[in-house]
Amino acid sequence: MAETAEMEAVRCHGPRDYRLERVPVPEPGPGEILLRSEAVGICGSDLKCFGGAPMFWGDETRTGYCQPPVTPGHEFVGRVAALDDDARERHGVDVGDRVAVEQIVPCEACAYCKAGQYWLCAPHDIFGFRQRTPGAMGEYMVVPAAARVHAFPADLPPSHAALAEPLSCSLHAVDRGEVGPDDVVVVAGAGPIGLGMVLGARRRRPRALVAIDLDPHRRTVAQQCGADVVLAPGDDVEPTILELTDGLGCDVYLDATGHPAGVTQGLQLLRKRGRFIEYGVFGQPVTTDWTVIGDGKELDIRGAHLGPNQWPTAIEMLSAGEVPAEAIVTHEFPIDRFDEAFETAGTPGKAIKVSVLPPGGQR
């Protein structure tokens, strides 16, 4: 009997219990792709899962989303290592091609998928959290037949190409905000998602674009991405916004903080009938005074989830050099130093985007 090929992969067994293990190389089934992973970005949701947030692990009020043991990683690019004719025809790629893969694997059968809203799929299998859709933090992974695969030019560093996932999310949030040329837009949080929001909003030429973040380096990068004004939360944020808007408040507030203070701040800064777009992933439930939403200002409160229909634009922006990827990707770690990667990503003020490089992405 032939010996089963093995590879190294990071395996999540529980909160703060992530291990580098030897596991079998997965075998693709009909219509599936065997992908050799090149780079995996660490997302804020990865950090909250690692840290034990109730939405991932459950508590007395909810069932957790994470199902260990599982290989994490949903922000990734890789090269096609093997596929059959069905996968080749379905996705339009071949062996050796670099691809980016959307973070959700839609079931194609639920009410949301049938309505074309695949990113809201009821089973909601996102790579890296559930056993049936293991992620990319290993040398190889299987891309299911139902996954959405996008060919990607091969001339970018892998960690830069992997920004397609967070950038697509940011572009969707901007779209949900209906940002236009007459708007004063505030982006709260200048991490990878917030910086992508600045980039996406700048493309729509708003009247003024403001970015808010605690970290001075992130504020500098926000300026590189196109922010007209950058502020720290401790600055005179509200007077500045009122001055920019003749005392009315901003038209659109895009929250990428994942912090309760970002919610309260947005409700204060918005004008009447303004648009609040929530993209942050919170570790705990958030409470606020809802009176201002209805009786006070008649606000539009909108959620944004994943990056539906934005991947071609995100890949185009990265390929064209519109994204200062070298400033956003601040750290790269080989897979055998994944623990340092998580520590770095989770230390305030230490990093913007941290990328883990399996053997296929190391230079």
Coordinates of C-alpha atoms in Angstrom, one line a residue:
M1 CA 0.0 0.0 0.0
A2 CA 1.4 3.4 -1.0
E3 CA 2.3 5.7 1.9
T4 CA -0.1 8.7 2.3
A5 CA 1.6 12.0 1.6
E6 CA 1.7 14.4 4.5
M7 CA 2.1 18.2 4.9
E8 CA 2.3 20.7 7.7
A9 CA -0.8 22.7 8.7
V10 CA -1.9 24.9 11.6
R11 CA -4.8 23.3 13.4
C12 CA -7.2 25.0 15.7
H13 CA -8.3 22.8 18.6
G14 CA -9.8 25.5 20.8
P15 CA -9.3 29.1 22.0
R16 CA -5.5 29.7 22.1
D17 CA -4.9 26.1 21.3
Y18 CA -3.5 26.2 17.8
R19 CA -0.8 23.7 16.8
L20 CA 1.4 23.0 13.8
E21 CA 0.8 19.4 12.9
R22 CA 1.6 16.8 10.3
V23 CA -1.6 15.9 8.4
P24 CA -2.4 14.0 5.2
V25 CA -2.4 16.0 2.0
P26 CA -6.1 16.4 1.1
E27 CA -7.4 14.7 -2.1
P28 CA -9.7 16.7 -4.4
G29 CA -13.0 15.1 -5.4
P30 CA -15.0 15.6 -8.6
G31 CA -15.1 19.3 -9.7
E32 CA -12.7 20.3 -6.9
I33 CA -9.3 21.9 -7.0
L34 CA -6.1 21.0 -5.0
L35 CA -4.6 24.3 -4.2
R36 CA -1.0 24.9 -3.0
S37 CA -1.4 27.8 -0.6
E38 CA 1.0 30.8 -1.0
A39 CA -0.2 33.3 1.6
V40 CA -2.8 33.6 4.3
G41 CA -3.8 36.9 5.9
I42 CA -4.8 36.9 9.6
C43 CA -8.2 38.6 9.8
G44 CA -9.8 40.3 12.8
S45 CA -12.3 37.4 13.0
D46 CA -9.3 35.0 13.2
L47 CA -8.0 36.9 16.2
K48 CA -11.4 36.8 17.9
C49 CA -11.7 33.1 17.3
F50 CA -8.2 32.6 18.6
G51 CA -9.0 34.6 21.7
G52 CA -12.2 32.8 22.5
A53 CA -14.9 35.2 21.5
P54 CA -18.4 33.8 22.2
M55 CA -19.6 34.2 18.6
F56 CA -17.0 31.6 17.7
W57 CA -17.0 29.3 20.7
G58 CA -20.5 29.9 22.2
D59 CA -21.8 30.8 25.6
E60 CA -25.0 30.5 27.5
T61 CA -26.9 32.5 24.8
R62 CA -25.5 31.1 21.6
T63 CA -23.8 28.1 19.8
G64 CA -20.3 28.8 18.6
Y65 CA -19.5 29.0 14.9
C66 CA -16.1 27.3 15.0
Q67 CA -15.9 23.5 14.8
P68 CA -12.5 22.3 15.8
P69 CA -10.2 20.7 14.9
V70 CA -10.0 22.7 11.7
T71 CA -7.3 24.4 9.7
P72 CA -7.8 28.2 9.8
G73 CA -7.4 30.8 7.0
H74 CA -9.9 32.4 4.7
E75 CA -7.8 35.3 3.2
F76 CA -5.6 33.5 0.8
V77 CA -4.1 33.0 -2.6
G78 CA -2.5 29.9 -4.1
R79 CA -1.6 28.0 -7.2
V80 CA -3.6 25.2 -8.7
A81 CA -1.8 22.0 -8.1
A82 CA -4.4 19.5 -9.5
L83 CA -7.9 19.6 -10.9
D84 CA -10.2 17.6 -13.2
D85 CA -11.9 18.7 -16.4
D86 CA -15.1 19.7 -14.6
A87 CA -13.2 22.1 -12.3
R88 CA -11.2 23.4 -15.3
E89 CA -14.3 24.2 -17.2
R90 CA -16.3 25.6 -14.2
H91 CA -13.6 28.0 -13.0
G92 CA -11.6 28.7 -16.2
V93 CA -8.2 27.9 -14.6
D94 CA -5.5 25.3 -15.0
V95 CA -2.6 23.7 -13.2
G96 CA 0.0 26.4 -12.2
D97 CA -2.5 29.3 -12.3
R98 CA -2.6 31.6 -9.3
V99 CA -6.1 32.0 -7.9
A100 CA -7.9 33.9 -5.2
V101 CA -10.9 32.2 -3.7
E102 CA -13.9 33.9 -2.1
Q103 CA -14.2 33.2 1.6
I104 CA -17.6 31.5 1.6
V105 CA -18.6 28.3 -0.1
P106 CA -22.3 28.7 -1.0
C107 CA -24.6 25.7 -0.8
E108 CA -26.4 26.8 -4.0
A109 CA -29.7 25.3 -2.6
C110 CA -30.9 27.6 0.3
A111 CA -33.4 30.5 -0.2
Y112 CA -30.5 33.1 -0.2
C113 CA -28.4 31.2 -2.8
K114 CA -31.5 30.8 -5.0
A115 CA -32.1 34.5 -4.8
G116 CA -28.6 35.3 -5.9
Q117 CA -27.5 36.4 -2.4
Y118 CA -24.8 33.7 -2.1
W119 CA -22.8 35.6 0.5
L120 CA -25.8 35.2 2.9
C121 CA -26.0 31.4 2.3
A122 CA -27.8 29.8 5.2
P123 CA -25.3 27.0 6.0
H124 CA -22.6 29.7 5.8
D125 CA -19.5 27.7 5.3
I126 CA -16.6 30.1 5.4
F127 CA -13.1 28.6 5.0
G128 CA -11.2 28.0 8.2
F129 CA -13.9 27.7 10.8
R130 CA -15.8 24.5 10.1
Q131 CA -14.5 21.0 9.4
R132 CA -16.2 20.7 6.1
T133 CA -14.4 23.8 4.8
P134 CA -10.9 23.8 6.2
G135 CA -8.8 26.9 5.4
A136 CA -5.5 27.7 3.8
M137 CA -3.0 27.7 6.7
G138 CA -1.3 24.6 5.5
E139 CA 0.7 23.6 2.4
Y140 CA -2.3 22.4 0.5
M141 CA -6.1 22.7 0.7
V142 CA -9.1 21.6 -1.3
V143 CA -11.3 24.2 -3.0
P144 CA -14.9 22.7 -3.2
A145 CA -16.7 22.7 -6.5
A146 CA -19.2 25.3 -5.4
A147 CA -16.5 27.8 -4.3
R148 CA -16.0 31.0 -6.3
V149 CA -12.6 31.1 -7.8
H150 CA -10.9 34.1 -9.5
A151 CA -7.8 34.0 -11.6
F152 CA -5.1 36.4 -10.3
P153 CA -2.1 37.8 -12.1
A154 CA 1.1 36.2 -11.0
D155 CA 3.4 39.2 -10.6
L156 CA 2.4 40.4 -7.1
P157 CA 4.0 39.1 -3.9
P158 CA 1.7 36.5 -2.4
S159 CA 0.9 38.4 0.7
H160 CA -0.1 41.4 -1.4
A161 CA -2.3 39.3 -3.6
A162 CA -4.1 37.9 -0.5
L163 CA -5.4 41.4 0.2
A164 CA -8.1 40.7 -2.4
E165 CA -10.3 39.2 0.3
P166 CA -10.3 42.1 2.8
L167 CA -10.4 44.7 -0.1
S168 CA -13.5 43.0 -1.6
C169 CA -15.2 43.3 1.9
S170 CA -14.3 47.0 2.1
L171 CA -15.7 47.7 -1.4
H172 CA -18.9 46.0 -0.5
A173 CA -19.3 48.2 2.6
V174 CA -18.7 51.3 0.5
D175 CA -21.3 50.0 -2.0
R176 CA -23.8 49.5 0.9
G177 CA -23.1 53.1 2.0
E178 CA -24.1 54.4 -1.5
V179 CA -21.1 56.8 -1.3
G180 CA -21.5 59.6 -3.8
P181 CA -19.7 62.8 -4.8
D182 CA -21.7 65.1 -2.5
D183 CA -21.0 63.0 0.6
V184 CA -18.8 63.7 3.6
V185 CA -17.7 60.2 4.6
V186 CA -16.1 59.0 7.8
V187 CA -14.2 55.7 8.1
A188 CA -13.7 54.6 11.6
G189 CA -10.8 52.2 12.1
A190 CA -7.8 52.2 9.7
G191 CA -6.9 48.5 9.8
P192 CA -7.0 46.5 6.6
I193 CA -10.8 46.8 6.2
G194 CA -10.9 50.5 7.0
L195 CA -8.0 51.3 4.7
G196 CA -9.8 49.4 1.9
M197 CA -12.9 51.5 2.7
V198 CA -10.9 54.6 2.2
L199 CA -9.6 53.3 -1.1
G200 CA -13.0 52.3 -2.2
A201 CA -14.7 55.6 -1.1
R202 CA -11.9 57.7 -2.8
R203 CA -12.8 56.1 -6.1
R204 CA -16.3 57.6 -5.8
R205 CA -14.8 61.1 -5.3
P206 CA -16.7 62.2 -2.1
R207 CA -16.7 65.8 -1.0
A208 CA -14.6 65.0 2.0
L209 CA -13.1 61.7 3.3
V210 CA -12.1 61.4 7.0
A211 CA -10.4 58.5 8.6
I212 CA -10.2 57.9 12.4
D213 CA -7.8 55.6 14.2
L214 CA -5.8 55.6 17.4
D215 CA -2.5 54.6 15.7
P216 CA -0.5 57.3 14.1
H217 CA 1.1 55.0 11.5
R218 CA -2.3 53.7 10.4
R219 CA -3.4 57.3 10.0
T220 CA -0.4 58.0 7.8
V221 CA -1.3 55.0 5.6
A222 CA -4.9 56.2 5.5
Q223 CA -3.6 59.4 3.9
Q224 CA -1.7 57.3 1.4
C225 CA -5.0 55.6 0.6
G226 CA -6.7 58.9 -0.1
A227 CA -8.1 60.3 3.2
D228 CA -8.4 64.1 3.1
V229 CA -8.4 64.3 6.9
V230 CA -7.1 61.9 9.5
L231 CA -8.0 62.1 13.2
A232 CA -7.4 60.2 16.4
P233 CA -10.4 59.5 18.6
G234 CA -9.0 61.8 21.3
D235 CA -8.9 64.7 18.8
D236 CA -11.7 67.2 18.3
V237 CA -13.5 64.7 16.0
E238 CA -17.0 66.0 16.3
P239 CA -16.2 69.7 15.9
T240 CA -14.1 68.8 12.9
I241 CA -16.9 66.9 11.2
L242 CA -19.4 69.6 12.0
E243 CA -17.1 72.2 10.5
L244 CA -16.8 70.2 7.3
T245 CA -20.6 69.8 7.1
D246 CA -21.9 73.3 8.1
G247 CA -22.9 71.9 11.4
L248 CA -25.0 69.0 10.0
G249 CA -22.8 65.9 10.5
C250 CA -21.4 63.4 8.0
D251 CA -23.5 61.7 5.4
V252 CA -21.9 58.2 5.7
Y253 CA -20.2 56.5 8.6
L254 CA -18.3 53.3 7.8
D255 CA -17.4 51.4 11.0
A256 CA -14.5 49.0 10.8
T257 CA -13.4 49.2 14.5
G258 CA -15.0 46.1 15.9
H259 CA -15.3 48.2 19.1
P260 CA -18.4 49.4 20.9
A261 CA -17.0 53.0 21.0
G262 CA -17.0 53.0 17.2
V263 CA -20.8 52.5 17.2
T264 CA -21.6 55.3 19.6
Q265 CA -19.2 57.6 17.8
G266 CA -20.9 57.0 14.5
L267 CA -24.4 57.7 15.9
Q268 CA -23.1 61.0 17.2
L269 CA -21.3 62.1 14.0
L270 CA -24.0 61.3 11.5
R271 CA -26.4 63.9 10.2
K272 CA -30.1 63.3 10.2
R273 CA -31.0 60.6 7.7
G274 CA -27.3 59.7 7.5
R275 CA -26.2 56.1 6.6
F276 CA -24.4 54.0 9.2
I277 CA -22.6 50.9 7.7
E278 CA -21.4 48.3 10.2
Y279 CA -18.6 45.9 9.2
G280 CA -16.9 45.3 12.5
V281 CA -16.8 41.9 14.1
F282 CA -17.5 42.4 17.8
G283 CA -16.1 40.1 20.5
Q284 CA -19.2 40.8 22.7
P285 CA -22.7 42.2 22.2
V286 CA -22.9 46.0 21.8
T287 CA -25.5 48.2 23.5
T288 CA -26.4 51.7 22.6
D289 CA -29.2 54.3 22.8
W290 CA -31.5 53.4 19.9
T291 CA -33.6 56.6 20.4
V292 CA -31.1 58.6 18.3
I293 CA -31.6 56.1 15.4
G294 CA -35.3 56.6 15.1
D295 CA -36.8 59.6 17.0
G296 CA -33.5 61.5 17.0
K297 CA -32.2 61.3 13.4
E298 CA -34.1 58.8 11.4
L299 CA -30.9 57.0 10.4
D300 CA -30.3 54.2 7.9
I301 CA -28.5 51.4 9.8
R302 CA -27.0 48.9 7.3
G303 CA -24.9 45.8 7.8
A304 CA -22.2 44.7 5.3
H305 CA -20.9 41.1 5.1
L306 CA -18.1 39.6 3.0
G307 CA -17.3 41.0 -0.4
P308 CA -20.0 39.8 -2.9
N309 CA -19.5 40.8 -6.5
Q310 CA -16.4 42.9 -5.6
W311 CA -13.6 40.5 -6.2
P312 CA -12.9 41.4 -9.9
T313 CA -12.6 45.1 -8.9
A314 CA -10.4 44.2 -5.9
I315 CA -8.1 42.1 -8.1
E316 CA -8.0 44.9 -10.7
M317 CA -7.1 47.5 -8.1
L318 CA -4.3 45.4 -6.7
S319 CA -2.9 44.5 -10.1
A320 CA -3.0 48.2 -11.2
G321 CA -1.0 49.3 -8.2
E322 CA -3.9 51.4 -6.7
V323 CA -3.4 49.8 -3.3
P324 CA -0.3 50.6 -1.2
A325 CA 0.1 47.0 -0.3
E326 CA 3.7 47.4 0.9
A327 CA 2.4 49.7 3.6
I328 CA -0.6 47.6 4.5
V329 CA 1.2 44.2 4.7
T330 CA 3.5 45.0 7.6
H331 CA 4.6 41.5 8.6
E332 CA 5.2 38.1 7.0
F333 CA 5.9 34.9 8.9
P334 CA 6.7 31.4 7.7
I335 CA 4.1 28.8 8.8
D336 CA 6.3 27.4 11.5
R337 CA 6.2 30.8 13.2
F338 CA 2.4 31.1 13.1
D339 CA 2.2 31.7 16.8
E340 CA 4.4 34.8 16.4
A341 CA 2.1 35.9 13.6
F342 CA -1.0 35.7 15.7
E343 CA 0.7 37.5 18.6
T344 CA 1.9 40.3 16.3
A345 CA -1.5 40.7 14.6
G346 CA -3.2 40.9 18.0
T347 CA -0.8 43.5 19.6
P348 CA -2.3 47.0 19.2
G349 CA 0.0 49.3 17.3
K350 CA 2.3 46.6 16.1
A351 CA 0.9 45.7 12.7
I352 CA -1.7 46.4 10.1
K353 CA -1.9 43.2 8.0
V354 CA 0.1 40.1 9.1
S355 CA 0.5 37.3 6.5
V356 CA 1.4 33.6 7.1
L357 CA 3.4 32.1 4.3
P358 CA 3.2 28.3 3.8
P359 CA 6.1 26.8 1.8
G360 CA 4.5 27.6 -1.5
G361 CA 4.6 31.3 -0.8
Q362 CA 8.1 31.7 0.8
R363 CA 10.7 33.6 -1.3

